XYZ file of N, CA, C and O in Angstrom:
344
model
N 9.663 7.796 -11.111
C 9.212 9.147 -10.565
C 10.438 9.869 -9.642
O 10.930 9.361 -8.935
N 10.099 11.021 -9.848
C 11.270 12.279 -9.079
C 11.109 12.206 -7.579
O 9.759 11.768 -7.261
N 11.930 12.704 -6.931
C 11.608 12.696 -5.489
C 10.672 13.756 -5.288
O 9.909 13.455 -4.331
N 10.639 14.640 -6.046
C 9.645 15.680 -5.840
C 8.320 14.970 -6.045
O 7.340 15.615 -5.100
N 8.232 14.542 -6.980
C 6.695 13.958 -7.470
C 6.379 12.876 -6.064
O 5.324 13.050 -6.155
N 7.441 11.994 -6.011
C 7.006 10.858 -4.972
C 6.547 11.605 -3.757
O 5.733 11.183 -2.958
N 7.170 12.798 -3.169
C 6.921 13.386 -1.872
C 5.562 14.186 -1.773
O 4.814 14.123 -1.287
N 5.327 14.539 -3.210
C 4.057 15.235 -3.320
C 2.854 14.162 -3.230
O 1.823 14.332 -2.557
N 3.108 12.848 -3.955
C 2.311 12.112 -3.855
C 2.063 11.348 -2.515
O 0.933 10.989 -1.997
N 3.140 11.132 -1.607
C 3.195 10.606 -0.427
C 2.443 11.527 0.578
O 1.550 11.020 1.487
N 2.579 12.776 0.608
C 1.880 14.016 1.400
C 0.480 13.766 1.281
O -0.354 13.906 1.972
N 0.073 13.759 -0.419
C -1.271 13.608 -0.496
C -2.184 12.399 0.006
O -3.128 12.527 0.543
N -1.518 11.172 -0.140
C -1.886 10.196 0.739
C -2.292 10.118 1.965
O -3.068 9.811 2.937
N -1.193 10.758 2.605
C -1.038 10.970 4.051
C -2.458 11.929 4.430
O -2.852 11.789 5.641
N -2.399 13.094 3.728
C -3.429 13.905 4.170
C -4.785 13.533 3.868
O -5.600 14.115 4.487
N -4.942 12.506 3.076
C -6.157 11.859 2.471
C -6.566 10.694 3.476
O -7.611 10.226 3.187
N -5.856 10.264 4.437
C -6.052 9.198 5.528
C -5.973 7.721 4.887
O -6.278 7.023 5.480
N -4.662 8.069 3.570
C -4.299 6.610 3.313
C -3.139 6.440 3.789
O -2.533 7.132 4.488
N -2.703 4.996 3.531
C -1.508 4.480 4.190
C -0.497 4.011 2.985
O -0.433 3.262 2.433
N 0.600 4.932 2.825
C 1.478 4.479 1.498
C 2.663 3.598 1.983
O 3.183 3.710 3.201
N 2.703 2.416 1.466
C 3.656 1.288 1.918
C 4.669 1.429 1.029
O 4.266 1.246 -0.578
N 6.003 1.427 1.122
C 7.095 1.466 0.335
C 8.032 0.054 0.482
O 8.537 -0.076 1.569
N 8.510 -0.428 -0.656
C 9.435 -1.585 -0.498
C 10.802 -0.968 -1.079
O 11.218 -0.481 -2.182
N 11.784 -1.116 0.011
C 13.144 -0.821 -0.302
C 14.203 -1.781 -0.280
O 13.931 -2.466 0.386
N 14.794 -1.973 -1.358
C 15.915 -3.047 -1.494
C 17.238 -2.404 -1.709
O 17.261 -1.575 -2.601
N 18.058 -2.410 -0.927
C 19.409 -2.030 -1.382
C 19.444 -0.600 -1.745
O 19.877 0.195 -2.687
N 18.854 0.297 -0.818
C 18.540 1.679 -0.854
C 17.987 2.422 -2.095
O 17.934 3.155 -2.555
N 16.928 1.239 -2.684
C 16.466 1.666 -3.855
C 14.654 1.342 -3.534
O 14.673 0.588 -3.058
N 13.982 2.324 -4.195
C 12.459 1.921 -3.989
C 12.099 0.935 -5.023
O 12.350 1.486 -6.172
N 11.679 -0.082 -4.821
C 11.505 -1.003 -5.887
C 9.712 -1.433 -5.805
O 9.504 -2.179 -6.703
N 9.040 -0.898 -4.841
C 7.682 -1.363 -4.970
C 6.944 -0.577 -3.802
O 7.596 0.432 -3.028
N 5.628 -0.298 -4.293
C 4.651 0.461 -3.287
C 3.321 -0.146 -3.333
O 2.757 -0.681 -4.220
N 2.579 0.231 -2.161
C 1.124 0.016 -2.210
C 0.333 1.188 -1.641
O 1.022 1.848 -0.476
N -0.784 1.358 -1.752
C -1.648 2.382 -1.226
C -2.619 1.772 -0.816
O -3.675 1.011 -1.505
N -2.909 1.903 0.759
C -3.842 1.606 1.437
C -4.837 2.622 1.819
O -4.200 3.705 2.548
N -6.018 2.299 1.784
C -7.362 3.380 2.095
C -7.976 2.355 3.446
O -8.338 1.472 2.677
N -8.144 2.889 4.379
C -9.001 2.355 4.942
C -10.656 3.060 5.222
O -10.557 4.562 5.468
N -11.613 2.521 5.043
C -12.929 3.343 4.875
C -14.113 2.416 5.491
O -13.906 1.079 5.562
N -15.463 2.785 5.486
C -16.574 1.948 5.685
C -17.491 1.788 4.508
O -17.400 2.864 3.701
N -17.716 0.527 4.120
C -18.995 0.308 3.142
C -19.818 -0.338 3.831
O -19.899 -1.079 5.052
N -21.123 -0.096 3.460
C -22.535 -0.425 4.342
C -22.795 -2.201 3.816
O -22.078 -2.400 3.052
N -23.414 -2.728 4.299
C -23.479 -4.261 4.450
C -22.476 -4.836 4.824
O -21.765 -4.897 5.927
N -21.940 -6.225 4.060
C -21.358 -7.223 4.535
C -19.837 -6.606 4.843
O -19.192 -7.009 5.754
N -19.361 -5.785 4.000
C -17.819 -5.359 4.029
C -17.416 -4.432 5.418
O -16.422 -4.670 5.971
N -18.447 -3.778 5.964
C -18.303 -2.836 7.191
C -16.862 -2.132 7.052
O -16.709 -1.649 5.803
N -16.110 -2.131 8.035
C -14.799 -1.281 8.160
C -13.886 -2.155 7.119
O -13.697 -3.421 7.206
N -13.695 -1.555 6.156
C -12.533 -2.050 4.937
C -11.363 -1.598 4.737
O -11.220 -0.320 4.506
N -10.218 -2.268 4.448
C -8.917 -1.813 4.004
C -9.016 -2.132 2.309
O -9.562 -3.085 2.039
N -9.064 -0.844 1.768
C -8.844 -1.287 0.305
C -7.272 -0.973 -0.487
O -6.814 0.006 -0.093
N -6.879 -1.772 -1.015
C -5.474 -1.857 -1.566
C -5.991 -1.029 -3.028
O -6.494 -1.615 -3.819
N -5.608 0.243 -3.167
C -5.790 1.176 -4.127
C -4.690 0.906 -5.323
O -5.069 0.773 -6.596
N -3.679 0.737 -4.897
C -2.320 0.667 -5.975
C -1.352 -0.288 -5.492
O -1.017 -0.151 -4.337
N -0.918 -1.276 -6.259
C 0.281 -2.289 -5.958
C 1.176 -2.013 -7.030
O 0.681 -2.596 -8.309
N 2.307 -1.596 -6.858
C 3.384 -1.814 -7.789
C 4.640 -2.511 -7.410
O 5.167 -1.954 -6.391
N 4.934 -3.088 -8.210
C 6.399 -3.359 -8.119
C 7.301 -3.354 -9.340
O 6.768 -3.532 -10.313
N 8.531 -2.903 -9.329
C 9.458 -2.462 -10.270
C 9.635 -3.724 -11.217
O 9.860 -4.785 -10.565
N 9.695 -3.479 -12.731
C 9.771 -4.926 -13.535
C 11.073 -5.592 -13.088
O 10.971 -6.868 -13.065
N 12.097 -5.185 -12.803
C 13.329 -5.856 -12.394
C 13.468 -6.571 -11.168
O 14.324 -6.996 -10.667
N 12.354 -6.227 -10.532
C 12.398 -6.576 -8.819
C 11.037 -7.816 -8.578
O 10.806 -8.035 -7.517
N 10.308 -7.987 -9.656
C 9.222 -8.973 -9.619
C 9.680 -10.170 -9.493
O 10.576 -10.731 -9.661
N 8.765 -11.087 -8.963
C 9.139 -12.746 -8.695
C 10.103 -12.616 -7.744
O 10.532 -13.894 -7.606
N 9.941 -12.061 -6.702
C 10.655 -11.937 -5.333
C 9.935 -11.850 -4.054
O 10.556 -11.907 -3.345
N 8.805 -11.885 -4.226
C 7.784 -11.826 -2.897
C 7.500 -10.221 -2.539
O 6.910 -10.060 -1.214
N 8.017 -9.576 -3.464
C 8.073 -7.936 -2.721
C 6.516 -7.917 -2.911
O 6.147 -7.056 -1.505
N 5.827 -7.965 -3.848
C 4.093 -7.678 -3.787
C 3.572 -8.291 -2.692
O 2.447 -7.780 -1.988
N 3.836 -9.693 -2.595
C 3.340 -10.376 -1.656
C 3.364 -9.750 -0.392
O 2.514 -9.678 0.750
N 4.793 -9.397 0.437
C 5.108 -8.991 1.175
C 4.331 -7.317 1.720
O 3.720 -7.038 2.775
N 4.179 -6.600 0.572
C 3.374 -5.229 0.872
C 1.935 -5.615 1.164
O 1.319 -5.009 1.943
N 1.607 -6.668 0.234
C 0.169 -7.122 0.588
C -0.022 -7.616 2.159
O -1.064 -7.201 2.811
N 0.758 -8.305 2.448
C 0.781 -8.724 3.918
C 0.672 -7.716 5.090
O 0.148 -7.914 5.868
N 1.695 -6.680 4.767
C 1.677 -5.474 5.712
C 0.519 -4.848 5.487
O -0.015 -4.421 6.571
N -0.249 -4.495 4.464
C -1.713 -3.889 4.252
C -2.516 -4.497 5.158
O -3.245 -4.045 5.932
N -2.545 -6.178 5.145
C -3.421 -6.924 5.730
C -3.349 -6.731 7.497
O -4.220 -6.371 8.011
N -2.001 -6.575 7.500
C -1.746 -6.199 9.049
C -2.204 -5.161 9.557
O -2.710 -5.153 10.737
N -1.662 -4.121 8.791
C -2.223 -2.829 9.073
C -3.956 -2.723 9.313
O -4.306 -2.148 10.116
N -4.241 -3.373 8.444
C -5.822 -3.326 8.294
C -6.507 -3.965 9.517
O -7.356 -3.543 10.071
N -5.740 -5.162 9.952
C -6.488 -5.984 11.130
C -5.840 -5.108 12.440
O -7.042 -4.998 12.950
N -4.955 -4.309 12.462
C -4.720 -3.522 13.498
C -5.499 -2.527 13.808
O -6.029 -2.035 14.800
N -6.247 -1.639 12.643
C -6.847 -0.579 12.697
C -8.468 -1.159 12.923
O -9.356 -0.535 12.930
N -8.640 -2.427 13.123
C -10.178 -3.208 13.272
C -11.033 -3.443 12.033
O -12.072 -3.285 12.077
N -10.174 -3.250 10.835
C -11.043 -3.772 9.728
C -11.804 -5.425 9.678
O -11.126 -6.046 10.201
N -12.758 -5.202 9.190
C -13.579 -6.389 9.076
C -13.248 -7.306 7.898
O -13.129 -8.382 7.894
N -12.634 -6.357 6.655
C -12.274 -7.176 5.421
C -11.241 -6.176 4.557
O -10.989 -5.280 5.208
N -10.534 -6.689 3.852
C -9.535 -6.294 2.920
C -10.359 -6.445 1.448
O -10.562 -7.550 1.344
N -10.022 -5.211 0.316
C -10.189 -5.436 -0.642
C -9.264 -5.105 -1.534
O -8.487 -4.089 -1.506
N -8.988 -5.759 -2.621
C -7.743 -5.435 -3.675
C -8.589 -5.378 -4.866
O -9.256 -5.646 -5.517
């Protein structure tokens, strides 16, 4: 993804109330996660939704995706979410 396309996507996420998380390794973007916090009726209540989770092929199986999900869970908890959905 070009820098321009990436900046447009991140701007969209921020203005629409989502939380973009980016994994950087050796000054390279190697993964990303899009977290949306919203409300669902019923059991879910205030919920953190993981919309997108991607890790570059060459950097998989290193715990990067797991760390992104962990950070999303932490943010959701800090924001008072009752649940998280993937």
